mmCIF file of C-alpha atoms and ligand atoms in Angstrom:
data_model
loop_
_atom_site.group_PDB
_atom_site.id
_atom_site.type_symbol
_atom_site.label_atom_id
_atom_site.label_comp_id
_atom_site.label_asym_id
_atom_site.label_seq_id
_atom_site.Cartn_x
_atom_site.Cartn_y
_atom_site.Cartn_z
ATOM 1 C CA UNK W 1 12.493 109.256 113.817
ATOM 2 C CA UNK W 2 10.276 112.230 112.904
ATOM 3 C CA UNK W 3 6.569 112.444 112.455
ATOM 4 C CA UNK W 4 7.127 111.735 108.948
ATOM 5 C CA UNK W 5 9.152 108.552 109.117
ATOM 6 C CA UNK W 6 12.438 110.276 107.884
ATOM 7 C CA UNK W 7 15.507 111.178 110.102
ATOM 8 C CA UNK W 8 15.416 115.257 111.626
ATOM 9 C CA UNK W 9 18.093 116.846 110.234
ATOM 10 C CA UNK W 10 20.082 117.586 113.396
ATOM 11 C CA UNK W 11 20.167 113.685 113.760
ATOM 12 C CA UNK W 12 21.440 113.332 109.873
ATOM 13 C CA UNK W 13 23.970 115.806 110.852
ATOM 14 C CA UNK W 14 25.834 114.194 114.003
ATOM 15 C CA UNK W 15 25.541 110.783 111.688
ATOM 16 C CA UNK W 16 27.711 112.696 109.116
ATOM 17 C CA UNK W 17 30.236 113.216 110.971
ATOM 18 C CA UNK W 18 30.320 109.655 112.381
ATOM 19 C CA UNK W 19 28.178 109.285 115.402
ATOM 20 C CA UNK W 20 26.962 105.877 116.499
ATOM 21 C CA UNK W 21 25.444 104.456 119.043
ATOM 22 C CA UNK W 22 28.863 103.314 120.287
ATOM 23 C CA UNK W 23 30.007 106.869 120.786
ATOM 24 C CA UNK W 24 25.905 108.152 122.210
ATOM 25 C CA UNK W 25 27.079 105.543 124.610
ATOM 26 C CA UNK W 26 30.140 106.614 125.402
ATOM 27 C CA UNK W 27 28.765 110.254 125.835
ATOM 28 C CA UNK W 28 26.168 108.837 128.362
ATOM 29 C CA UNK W 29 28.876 107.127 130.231
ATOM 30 C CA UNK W 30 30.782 110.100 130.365
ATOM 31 C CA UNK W 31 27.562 112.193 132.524
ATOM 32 C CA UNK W 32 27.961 115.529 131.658
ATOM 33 C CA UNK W 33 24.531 117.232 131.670
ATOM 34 C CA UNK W 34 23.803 120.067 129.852
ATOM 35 C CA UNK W 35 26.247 119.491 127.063
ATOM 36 C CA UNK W 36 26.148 118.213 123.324
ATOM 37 C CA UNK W 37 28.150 116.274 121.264
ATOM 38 C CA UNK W 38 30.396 117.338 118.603
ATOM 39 C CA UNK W 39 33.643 116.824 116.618
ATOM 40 C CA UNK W 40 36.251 118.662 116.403
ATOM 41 C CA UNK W 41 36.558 119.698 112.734
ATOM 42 C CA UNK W 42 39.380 122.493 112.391
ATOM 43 C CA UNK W 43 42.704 122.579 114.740
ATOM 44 C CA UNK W 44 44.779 126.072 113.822
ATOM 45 C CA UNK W 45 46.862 125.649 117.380
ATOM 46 C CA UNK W 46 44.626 128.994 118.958
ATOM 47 C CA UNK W 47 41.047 127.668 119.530
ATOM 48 C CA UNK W 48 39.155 124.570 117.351
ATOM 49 C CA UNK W 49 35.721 124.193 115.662
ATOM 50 C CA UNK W 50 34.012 121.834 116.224
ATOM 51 C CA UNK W 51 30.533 121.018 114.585
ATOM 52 C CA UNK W 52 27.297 119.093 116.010
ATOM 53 C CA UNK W 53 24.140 118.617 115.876
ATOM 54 C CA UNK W 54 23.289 122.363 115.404
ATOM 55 C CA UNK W 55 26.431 123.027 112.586
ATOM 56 C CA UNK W 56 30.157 124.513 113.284
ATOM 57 C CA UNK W 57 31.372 126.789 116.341
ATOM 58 C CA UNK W 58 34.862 128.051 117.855
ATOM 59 C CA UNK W 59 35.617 127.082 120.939
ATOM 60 C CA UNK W 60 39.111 128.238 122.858
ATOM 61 C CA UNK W 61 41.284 125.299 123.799
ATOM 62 C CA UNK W 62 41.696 124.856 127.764
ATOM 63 C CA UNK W 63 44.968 123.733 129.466
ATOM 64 C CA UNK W 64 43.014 121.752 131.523
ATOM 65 C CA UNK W 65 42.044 119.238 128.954
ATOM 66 C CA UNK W 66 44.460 117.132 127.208
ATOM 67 C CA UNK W 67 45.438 117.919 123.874
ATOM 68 C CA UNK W 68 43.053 117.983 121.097
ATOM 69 C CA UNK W 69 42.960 116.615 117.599
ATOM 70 C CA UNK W 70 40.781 116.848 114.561
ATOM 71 C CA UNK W 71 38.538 113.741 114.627
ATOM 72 C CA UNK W 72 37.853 113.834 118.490
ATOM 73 C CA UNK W 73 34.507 113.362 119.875
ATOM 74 C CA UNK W 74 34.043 115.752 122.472
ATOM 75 C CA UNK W 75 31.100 117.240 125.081
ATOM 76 C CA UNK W 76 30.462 121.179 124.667
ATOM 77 C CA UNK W 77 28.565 123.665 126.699
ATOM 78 C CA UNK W 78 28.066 126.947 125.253
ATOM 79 C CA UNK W 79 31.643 128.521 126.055
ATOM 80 C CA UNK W 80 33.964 125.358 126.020
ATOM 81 C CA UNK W 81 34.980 122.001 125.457
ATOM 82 C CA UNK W 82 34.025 119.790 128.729
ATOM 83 C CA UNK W 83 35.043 116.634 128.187
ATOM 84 C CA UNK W 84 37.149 114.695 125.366
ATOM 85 C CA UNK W 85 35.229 111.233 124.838
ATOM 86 C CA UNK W 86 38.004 108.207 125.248
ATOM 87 C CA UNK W 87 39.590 107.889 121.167
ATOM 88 C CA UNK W 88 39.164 104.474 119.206
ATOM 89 C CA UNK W 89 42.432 105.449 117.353
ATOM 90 C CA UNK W 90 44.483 108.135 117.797
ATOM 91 C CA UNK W 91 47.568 108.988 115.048
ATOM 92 C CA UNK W 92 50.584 110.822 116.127
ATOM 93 C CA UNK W 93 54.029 111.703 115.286
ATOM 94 C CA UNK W 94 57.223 112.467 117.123
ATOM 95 C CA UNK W 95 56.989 116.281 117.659
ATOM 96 C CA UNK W 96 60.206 117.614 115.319
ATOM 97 C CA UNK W 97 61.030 120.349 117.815
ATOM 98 C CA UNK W 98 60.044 119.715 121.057
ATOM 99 C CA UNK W 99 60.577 115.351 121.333
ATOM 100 C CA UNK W 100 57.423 113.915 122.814
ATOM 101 C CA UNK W 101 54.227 112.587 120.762
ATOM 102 C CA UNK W 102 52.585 115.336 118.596
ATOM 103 C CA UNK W 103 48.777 114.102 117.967
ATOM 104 C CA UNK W 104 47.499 114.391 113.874
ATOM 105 C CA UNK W 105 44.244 112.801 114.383
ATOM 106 C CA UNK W 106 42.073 111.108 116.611
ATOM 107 C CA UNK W 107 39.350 108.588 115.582
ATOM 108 C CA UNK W 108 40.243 107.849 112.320
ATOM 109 C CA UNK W 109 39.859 104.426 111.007
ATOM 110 C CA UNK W 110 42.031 104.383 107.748
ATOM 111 C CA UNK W 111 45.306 106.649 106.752
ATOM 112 C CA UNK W 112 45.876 107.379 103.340
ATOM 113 C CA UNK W 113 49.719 107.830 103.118
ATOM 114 C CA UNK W 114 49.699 110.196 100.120
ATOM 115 C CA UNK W 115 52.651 110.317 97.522
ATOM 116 C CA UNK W 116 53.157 112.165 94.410
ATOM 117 C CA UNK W 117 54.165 110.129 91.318
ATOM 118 C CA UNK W 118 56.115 113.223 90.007
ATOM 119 C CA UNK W 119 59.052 112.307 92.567
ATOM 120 C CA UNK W 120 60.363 109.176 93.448
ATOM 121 C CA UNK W 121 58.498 106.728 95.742
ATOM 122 C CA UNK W 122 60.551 107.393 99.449
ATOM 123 C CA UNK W 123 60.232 103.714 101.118
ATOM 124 C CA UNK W 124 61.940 105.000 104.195
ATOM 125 C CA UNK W 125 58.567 107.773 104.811
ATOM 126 C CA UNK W 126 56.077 104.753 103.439
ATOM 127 C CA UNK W 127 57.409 102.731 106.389
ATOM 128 C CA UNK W 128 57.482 105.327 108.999
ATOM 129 C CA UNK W 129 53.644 106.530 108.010
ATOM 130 C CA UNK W 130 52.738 102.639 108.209
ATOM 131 C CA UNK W 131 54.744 102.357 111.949
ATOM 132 C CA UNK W 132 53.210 105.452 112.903
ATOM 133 C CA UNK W 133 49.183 104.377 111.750
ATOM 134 C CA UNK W 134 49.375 100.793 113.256
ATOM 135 C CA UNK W 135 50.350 102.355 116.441
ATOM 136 C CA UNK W 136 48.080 104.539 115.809
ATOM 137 C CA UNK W 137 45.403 102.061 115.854
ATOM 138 C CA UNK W 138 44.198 102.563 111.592
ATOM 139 C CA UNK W 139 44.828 100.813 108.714
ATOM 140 C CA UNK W 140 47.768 102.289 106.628
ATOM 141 C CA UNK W 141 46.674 102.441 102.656
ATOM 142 C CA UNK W 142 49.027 103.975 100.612
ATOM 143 C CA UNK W 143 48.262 106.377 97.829
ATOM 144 C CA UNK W 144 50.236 107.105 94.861
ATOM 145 C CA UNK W 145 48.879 109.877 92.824
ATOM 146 C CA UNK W 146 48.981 111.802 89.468
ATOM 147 C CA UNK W 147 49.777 109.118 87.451
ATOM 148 C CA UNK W 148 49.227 111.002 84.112
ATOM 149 C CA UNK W 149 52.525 112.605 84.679
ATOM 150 C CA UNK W 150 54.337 109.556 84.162
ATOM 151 C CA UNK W 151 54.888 106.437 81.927
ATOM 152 C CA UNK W 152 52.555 103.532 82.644
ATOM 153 C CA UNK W 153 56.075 101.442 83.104
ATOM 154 C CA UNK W 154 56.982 104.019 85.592
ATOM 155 C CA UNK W 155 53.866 104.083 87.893
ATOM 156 C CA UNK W 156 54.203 100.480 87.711
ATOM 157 C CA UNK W 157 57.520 100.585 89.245
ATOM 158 C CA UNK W 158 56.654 102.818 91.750
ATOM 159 C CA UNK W 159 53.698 100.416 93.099
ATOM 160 C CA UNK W 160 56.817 97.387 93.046
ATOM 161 C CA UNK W 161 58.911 99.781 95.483
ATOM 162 C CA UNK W 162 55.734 100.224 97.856
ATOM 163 C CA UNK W 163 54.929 96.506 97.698
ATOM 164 C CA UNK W 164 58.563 96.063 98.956
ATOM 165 C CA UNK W 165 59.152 98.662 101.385
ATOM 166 C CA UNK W 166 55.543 97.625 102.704
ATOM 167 C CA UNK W 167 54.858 94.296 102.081
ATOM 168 C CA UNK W 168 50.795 93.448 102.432
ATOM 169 C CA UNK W 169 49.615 97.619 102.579
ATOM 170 C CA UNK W 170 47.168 98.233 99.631
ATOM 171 C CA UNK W 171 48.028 100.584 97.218
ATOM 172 C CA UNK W 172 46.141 102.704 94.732
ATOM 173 C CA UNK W 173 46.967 104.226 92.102
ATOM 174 C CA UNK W 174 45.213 107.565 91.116
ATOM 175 C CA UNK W 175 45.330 110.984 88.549
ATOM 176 C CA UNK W 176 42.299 113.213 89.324
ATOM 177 C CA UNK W 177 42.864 114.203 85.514
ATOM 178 C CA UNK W 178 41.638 110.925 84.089
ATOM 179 C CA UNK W 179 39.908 109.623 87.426
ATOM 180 C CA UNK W 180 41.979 106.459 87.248
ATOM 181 C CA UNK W 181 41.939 105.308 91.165
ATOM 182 C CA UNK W 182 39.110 107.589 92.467
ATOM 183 C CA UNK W 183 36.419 104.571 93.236
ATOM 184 C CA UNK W 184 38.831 102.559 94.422
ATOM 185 C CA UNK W 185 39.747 105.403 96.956
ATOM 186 C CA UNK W 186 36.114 105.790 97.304
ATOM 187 C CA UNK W 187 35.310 102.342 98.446
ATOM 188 C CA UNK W 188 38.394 102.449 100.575
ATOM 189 C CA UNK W 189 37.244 105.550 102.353
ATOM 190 C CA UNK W 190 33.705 104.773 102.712
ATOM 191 C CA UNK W 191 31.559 104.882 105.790
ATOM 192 C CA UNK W 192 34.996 106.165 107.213
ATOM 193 C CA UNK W 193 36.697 108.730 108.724
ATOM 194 C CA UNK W 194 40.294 108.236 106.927
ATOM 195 C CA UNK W 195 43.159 110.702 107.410
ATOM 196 C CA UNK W 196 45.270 112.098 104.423
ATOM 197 C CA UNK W 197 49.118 112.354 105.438
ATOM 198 C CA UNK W 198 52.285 112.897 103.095
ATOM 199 C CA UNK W 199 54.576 116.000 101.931
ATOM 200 C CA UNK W 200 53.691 118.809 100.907
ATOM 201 C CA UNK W 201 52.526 118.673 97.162
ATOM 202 C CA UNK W 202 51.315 114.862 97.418
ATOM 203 C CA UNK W 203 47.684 116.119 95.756
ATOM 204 C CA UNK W 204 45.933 115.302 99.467
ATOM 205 C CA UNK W 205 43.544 117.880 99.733
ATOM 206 C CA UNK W 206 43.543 117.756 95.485
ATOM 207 C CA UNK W 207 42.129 114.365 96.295
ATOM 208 C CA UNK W 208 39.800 115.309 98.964
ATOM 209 C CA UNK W 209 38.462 117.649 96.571
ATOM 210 C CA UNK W 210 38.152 114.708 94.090
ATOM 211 C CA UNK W 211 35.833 112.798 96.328
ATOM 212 C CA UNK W 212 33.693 115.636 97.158
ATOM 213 C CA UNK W 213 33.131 116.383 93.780
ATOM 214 C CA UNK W 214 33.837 120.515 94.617
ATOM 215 C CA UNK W 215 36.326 122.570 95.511
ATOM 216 C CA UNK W 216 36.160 122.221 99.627
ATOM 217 C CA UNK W 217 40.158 122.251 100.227
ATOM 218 C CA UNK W 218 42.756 124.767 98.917
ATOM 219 C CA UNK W 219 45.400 123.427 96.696
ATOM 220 C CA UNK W 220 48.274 124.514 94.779
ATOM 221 C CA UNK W 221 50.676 124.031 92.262
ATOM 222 C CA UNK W 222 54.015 122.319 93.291
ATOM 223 C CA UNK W 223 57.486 124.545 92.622
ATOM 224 C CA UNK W 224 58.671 123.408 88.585
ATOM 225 C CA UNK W 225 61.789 121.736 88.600
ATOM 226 C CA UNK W 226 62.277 119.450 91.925
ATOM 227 C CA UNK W 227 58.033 119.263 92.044
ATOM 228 C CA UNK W 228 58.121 120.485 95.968
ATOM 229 C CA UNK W 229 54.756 121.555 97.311
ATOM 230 C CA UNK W 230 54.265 125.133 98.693
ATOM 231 C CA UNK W 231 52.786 124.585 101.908
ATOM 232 C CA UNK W 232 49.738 124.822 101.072
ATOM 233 C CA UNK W 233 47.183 123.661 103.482
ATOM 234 C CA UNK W 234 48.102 124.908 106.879
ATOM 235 C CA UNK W 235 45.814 123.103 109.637
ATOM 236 C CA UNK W 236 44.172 119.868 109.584
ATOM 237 C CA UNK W 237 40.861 119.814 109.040
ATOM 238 C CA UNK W 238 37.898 117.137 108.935
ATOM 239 C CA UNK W 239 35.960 117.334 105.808
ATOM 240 C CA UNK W 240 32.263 115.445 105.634
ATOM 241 C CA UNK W 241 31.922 114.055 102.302
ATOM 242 C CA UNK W 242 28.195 112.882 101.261
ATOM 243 C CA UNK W 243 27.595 110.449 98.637
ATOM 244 C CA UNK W 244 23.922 110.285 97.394
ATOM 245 C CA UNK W 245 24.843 106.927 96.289
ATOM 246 C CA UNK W 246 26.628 105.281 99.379
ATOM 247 C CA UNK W 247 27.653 106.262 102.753
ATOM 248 C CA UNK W 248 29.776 109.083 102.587
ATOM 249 C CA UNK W 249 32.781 109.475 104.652
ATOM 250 C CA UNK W 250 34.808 111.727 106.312
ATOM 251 C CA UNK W 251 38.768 112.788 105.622
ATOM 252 C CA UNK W 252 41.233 114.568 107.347
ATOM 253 C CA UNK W 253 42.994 116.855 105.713
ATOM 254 C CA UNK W 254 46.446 117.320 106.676
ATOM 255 C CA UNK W 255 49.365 119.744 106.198
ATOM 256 C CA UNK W 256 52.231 118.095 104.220
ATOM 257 C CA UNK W 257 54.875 117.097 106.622
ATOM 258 C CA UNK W 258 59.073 117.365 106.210
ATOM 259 C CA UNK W 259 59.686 114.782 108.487
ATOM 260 C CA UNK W 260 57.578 111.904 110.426
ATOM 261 C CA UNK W 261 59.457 110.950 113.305
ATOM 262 C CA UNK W 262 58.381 107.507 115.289
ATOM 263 C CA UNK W 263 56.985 107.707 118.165
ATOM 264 C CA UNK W 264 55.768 104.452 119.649
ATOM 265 C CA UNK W 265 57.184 101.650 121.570
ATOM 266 C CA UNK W 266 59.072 98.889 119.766
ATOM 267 C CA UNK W 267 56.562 95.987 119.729
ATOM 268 C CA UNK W 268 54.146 98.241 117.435
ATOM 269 C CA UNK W 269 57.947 98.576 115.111
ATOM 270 C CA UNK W 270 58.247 94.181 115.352
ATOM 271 C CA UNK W 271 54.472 93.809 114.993
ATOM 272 C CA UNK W 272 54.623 96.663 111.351
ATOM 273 C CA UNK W 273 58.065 94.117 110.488
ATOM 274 C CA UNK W 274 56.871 90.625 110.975
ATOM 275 C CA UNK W 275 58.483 89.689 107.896
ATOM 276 C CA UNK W 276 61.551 90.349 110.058
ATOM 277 C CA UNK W 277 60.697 89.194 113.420
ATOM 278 C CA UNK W 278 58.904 85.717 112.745
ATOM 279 C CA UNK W 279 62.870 84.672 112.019
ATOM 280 C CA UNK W 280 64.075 86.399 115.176
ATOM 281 C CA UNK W 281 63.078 83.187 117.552
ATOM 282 C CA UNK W 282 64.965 80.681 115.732
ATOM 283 C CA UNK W 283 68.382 82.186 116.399
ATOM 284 C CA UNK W 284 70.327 80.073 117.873
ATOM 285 C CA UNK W 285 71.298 82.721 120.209
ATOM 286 C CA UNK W 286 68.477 84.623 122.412
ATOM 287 C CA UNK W 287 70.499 87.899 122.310
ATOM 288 C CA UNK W 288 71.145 87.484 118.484
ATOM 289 C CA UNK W 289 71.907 90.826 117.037
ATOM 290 C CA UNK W 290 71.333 89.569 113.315
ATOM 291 C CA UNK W 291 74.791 91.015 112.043
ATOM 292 C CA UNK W 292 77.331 87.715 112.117
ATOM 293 C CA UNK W 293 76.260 85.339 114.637
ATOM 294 C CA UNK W 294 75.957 81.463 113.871
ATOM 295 C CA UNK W 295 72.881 79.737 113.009
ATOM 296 C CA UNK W 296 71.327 83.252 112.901
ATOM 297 C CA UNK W 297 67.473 82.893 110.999
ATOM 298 C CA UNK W 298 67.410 86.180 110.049
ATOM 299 C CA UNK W 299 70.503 86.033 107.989
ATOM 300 C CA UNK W 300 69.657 82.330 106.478
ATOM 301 C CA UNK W 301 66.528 84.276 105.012
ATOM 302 C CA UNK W 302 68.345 86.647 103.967
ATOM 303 C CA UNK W 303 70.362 84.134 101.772
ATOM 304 C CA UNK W 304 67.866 82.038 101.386
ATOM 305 C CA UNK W 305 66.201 85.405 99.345
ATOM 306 C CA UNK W 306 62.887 85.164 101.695
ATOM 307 C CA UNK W 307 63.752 88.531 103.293
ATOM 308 C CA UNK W 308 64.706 91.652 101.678
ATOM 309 C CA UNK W 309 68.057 93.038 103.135
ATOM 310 C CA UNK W 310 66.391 96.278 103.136
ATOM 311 C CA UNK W 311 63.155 95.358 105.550
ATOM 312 C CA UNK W 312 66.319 94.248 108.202
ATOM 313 C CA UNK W 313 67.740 97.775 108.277
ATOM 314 C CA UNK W 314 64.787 99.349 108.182
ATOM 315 C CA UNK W 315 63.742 97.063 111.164
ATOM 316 C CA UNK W 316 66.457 98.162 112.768
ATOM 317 C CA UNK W 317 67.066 101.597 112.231
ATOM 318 C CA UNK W 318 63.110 101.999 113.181
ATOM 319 C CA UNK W 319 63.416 100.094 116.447
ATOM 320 C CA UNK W 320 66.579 102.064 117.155
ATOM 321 C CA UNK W 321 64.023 105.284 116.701
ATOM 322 C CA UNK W 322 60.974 103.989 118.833
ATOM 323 C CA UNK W 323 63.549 102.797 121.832
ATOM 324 C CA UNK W 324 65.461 106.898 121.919
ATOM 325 C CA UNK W 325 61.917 108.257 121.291
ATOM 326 C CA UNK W 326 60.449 106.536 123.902
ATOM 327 C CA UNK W 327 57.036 106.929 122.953
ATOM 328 C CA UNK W 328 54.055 105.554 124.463
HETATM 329 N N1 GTP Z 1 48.505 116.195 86.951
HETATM 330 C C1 GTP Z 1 48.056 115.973 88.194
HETATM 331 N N2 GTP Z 1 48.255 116.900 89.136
HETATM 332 C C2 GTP Z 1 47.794 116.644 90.381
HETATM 333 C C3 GTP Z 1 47.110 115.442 90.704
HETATM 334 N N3 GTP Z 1 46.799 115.476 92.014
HETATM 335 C C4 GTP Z 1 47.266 116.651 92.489
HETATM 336 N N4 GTP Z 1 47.862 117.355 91.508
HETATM 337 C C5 GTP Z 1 48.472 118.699 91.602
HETATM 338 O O1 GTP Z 1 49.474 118.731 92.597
HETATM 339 C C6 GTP Z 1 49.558 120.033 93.178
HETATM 340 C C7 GTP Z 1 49.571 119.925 94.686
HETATM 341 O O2 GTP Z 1 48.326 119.400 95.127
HETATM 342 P P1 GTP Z 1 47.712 119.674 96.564
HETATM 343 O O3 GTP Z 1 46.455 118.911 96.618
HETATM 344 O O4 GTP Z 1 47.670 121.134 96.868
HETATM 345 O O5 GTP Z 1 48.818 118.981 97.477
HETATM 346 P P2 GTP Z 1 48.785 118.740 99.071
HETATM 347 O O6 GTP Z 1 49.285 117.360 99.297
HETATM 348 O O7 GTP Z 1 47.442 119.059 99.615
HETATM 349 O O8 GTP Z 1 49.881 119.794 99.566
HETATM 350 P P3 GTP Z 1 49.986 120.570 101.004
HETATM 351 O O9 GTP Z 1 48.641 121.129 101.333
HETATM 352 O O10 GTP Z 1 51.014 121.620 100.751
HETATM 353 O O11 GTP Z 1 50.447 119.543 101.981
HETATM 354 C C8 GTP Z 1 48.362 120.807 92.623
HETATM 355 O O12 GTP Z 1 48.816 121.638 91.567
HETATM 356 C C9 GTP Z 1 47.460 119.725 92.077
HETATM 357 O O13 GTP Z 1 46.677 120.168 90.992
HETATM 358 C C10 GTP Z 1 46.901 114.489 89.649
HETATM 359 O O14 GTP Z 1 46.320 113.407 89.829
HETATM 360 N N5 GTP Z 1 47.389 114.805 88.418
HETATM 361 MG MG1 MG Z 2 46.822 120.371 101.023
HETATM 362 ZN ZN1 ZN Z 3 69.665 86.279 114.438
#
């Protein structure tokens, strides 16, 4: 506390971007004199920025340290990055053209898995995102946005396809042109650092702009006809919101992605489908493969109507993924 009884400003700052005494600890554990904290706020591949106490600066990214992400906490001196503090959460994706794990985020507490109401609702992605933010170590919310381009009936449908491709994940419904969802996504977000994920042309950074109440992130229109986005934001980036009236929050922008490609091990895929896998012990045989064997649970749910048909193949074709992938 200052003199006058209200925080310095260089304090207020670090507290924007989520410091807490959790991670001051974890900065004194990690004995680095002569460095400060700060987060990394920009990623372009090249070099990152990362902002403190005493605002934004470039650093160069060093082989030496493990590979960053927008949302770490890390130590700085005055030409580098020293020291990445350990990550509460850390969100990642099978890398498209090299294998391996390709990091999105780190530290993030909440995903937002962002779709477009303007094209149909793809349960296939909505599963993968939610694999892909449990392992993480978040909360998957999903996101379903610009509902004033289509029919009440139709949004409505769209939120049935979620609730059955995902059973349990919240979902919100939002159009920034009648601000139907935005304190929902508000409350959801706040006091957070929450990542934005989907394709290209979802309305993510449209929505980040939304919460900020100003133009912070560059959007564009999506191509007329099949409603494909353009690309438009092209590195993730941490954005610190402020609310006079609450918390505030911070979001991760992302770029809108083709293809999200698992990359965990298979218990995170049974833990994501326990729908699924509560059945799986009551087989009669412990090597059941679900497909025709006797006194199989899975299957008696099935007919039984308990268990969607779908949520089995997607069980499986998932699992199938995470065991070639071999992630972590
Ligand atoms: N009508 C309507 N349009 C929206 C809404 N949300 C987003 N859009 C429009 O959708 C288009 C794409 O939005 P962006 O926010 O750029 O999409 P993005 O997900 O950030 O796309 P990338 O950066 O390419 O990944 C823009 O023209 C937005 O104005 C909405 O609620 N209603
Ligand atoms: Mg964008
Ligand atoms: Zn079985």
């Amino acid at each position: 506390m200052s003199p006058s009884g209200s925080t310095p400003p260089e304090a207020e700052r670090l507290r924007a971007l989520g410091w807490t005494e959790t991670w001051a600890a974890a900065a004194a554990a990690a004995a680095a004199p002569g460095t400060a904290p700060a987060r990394v706020v920009r990623h372009d591949g090249v070099a990152v920025v990362v902002a403190g106490a005493d605002g934004a600066s470039t650093r160069p990214l060093r082989p030496a340290l493990p590979p960053l992400a927008v949302g770490d906490w890390v130590l700085v001196d005055a030409e580098s990055v020293v020291t990445v503090l350990p990550r509460t959460s850390l969100l990642q994706r099978r890398d498209p053209t090299r294998g391996g794990g390709q990091v999105m985020a780190a530290n993030v507490d909440c995903v937002g898995i962002v779709g477009g109401l303007d094209r149909p609702v793809k349960p296939g992605r909505i599963q993968r995102f939610v694999v892909q933010v449990r392992a993480a170590g978040a909360v998957p919310l999903v996101v379903l946005t610009k509902a004033d381009l289509v029919d009440p009936a139709a949004a409505r449908a769209a939120v049935a396809t979620v609730a059955r491709a995902a059973p349990g994940i919240a979902t919100i419904v939002t159009s920034v042109a009648t601000d139907r969802g935005l304190d929902a996504v508000r409350a959801a977000v706040a006091d957070r650092t929450v990542a934005f994920v989907g394709e290209s042309g979802a309305g993510k950074s449209t929505l980040v702009n939304a919460l900020a109440g100003r133009e912070i992130a560059a959007t564009r229109a999506v191509r007329r006809g099949d409603a494909k986005g353009r690309h438009t934001t092209t590195a993730r980036a941490l954005h610190v919101i402020a609310d006079p009236n609450g918390p505030g929050c911070r979001i991760v922008d992302t770029p809108g992605l083709r293809e999200i490609g698992i990359y965990t091990d298979v218990g995170v895929v049974d833990d994501v489908f326990d729908d699924v896998t509560v059945h799986v012990d009551d087989c009669r045989f412990d090597d059941c493969t679900h497909t025709n064997e006797p006194e199989c649970a899975v299957l008696a749910a099935i007919a039984a109507g308990t268990l969607d048909l779908e949520r089995l193949a997607a069980w499986r074709h998932l699992r199938d993924e995470a065991a070639e992938g071999r992630g972590p």
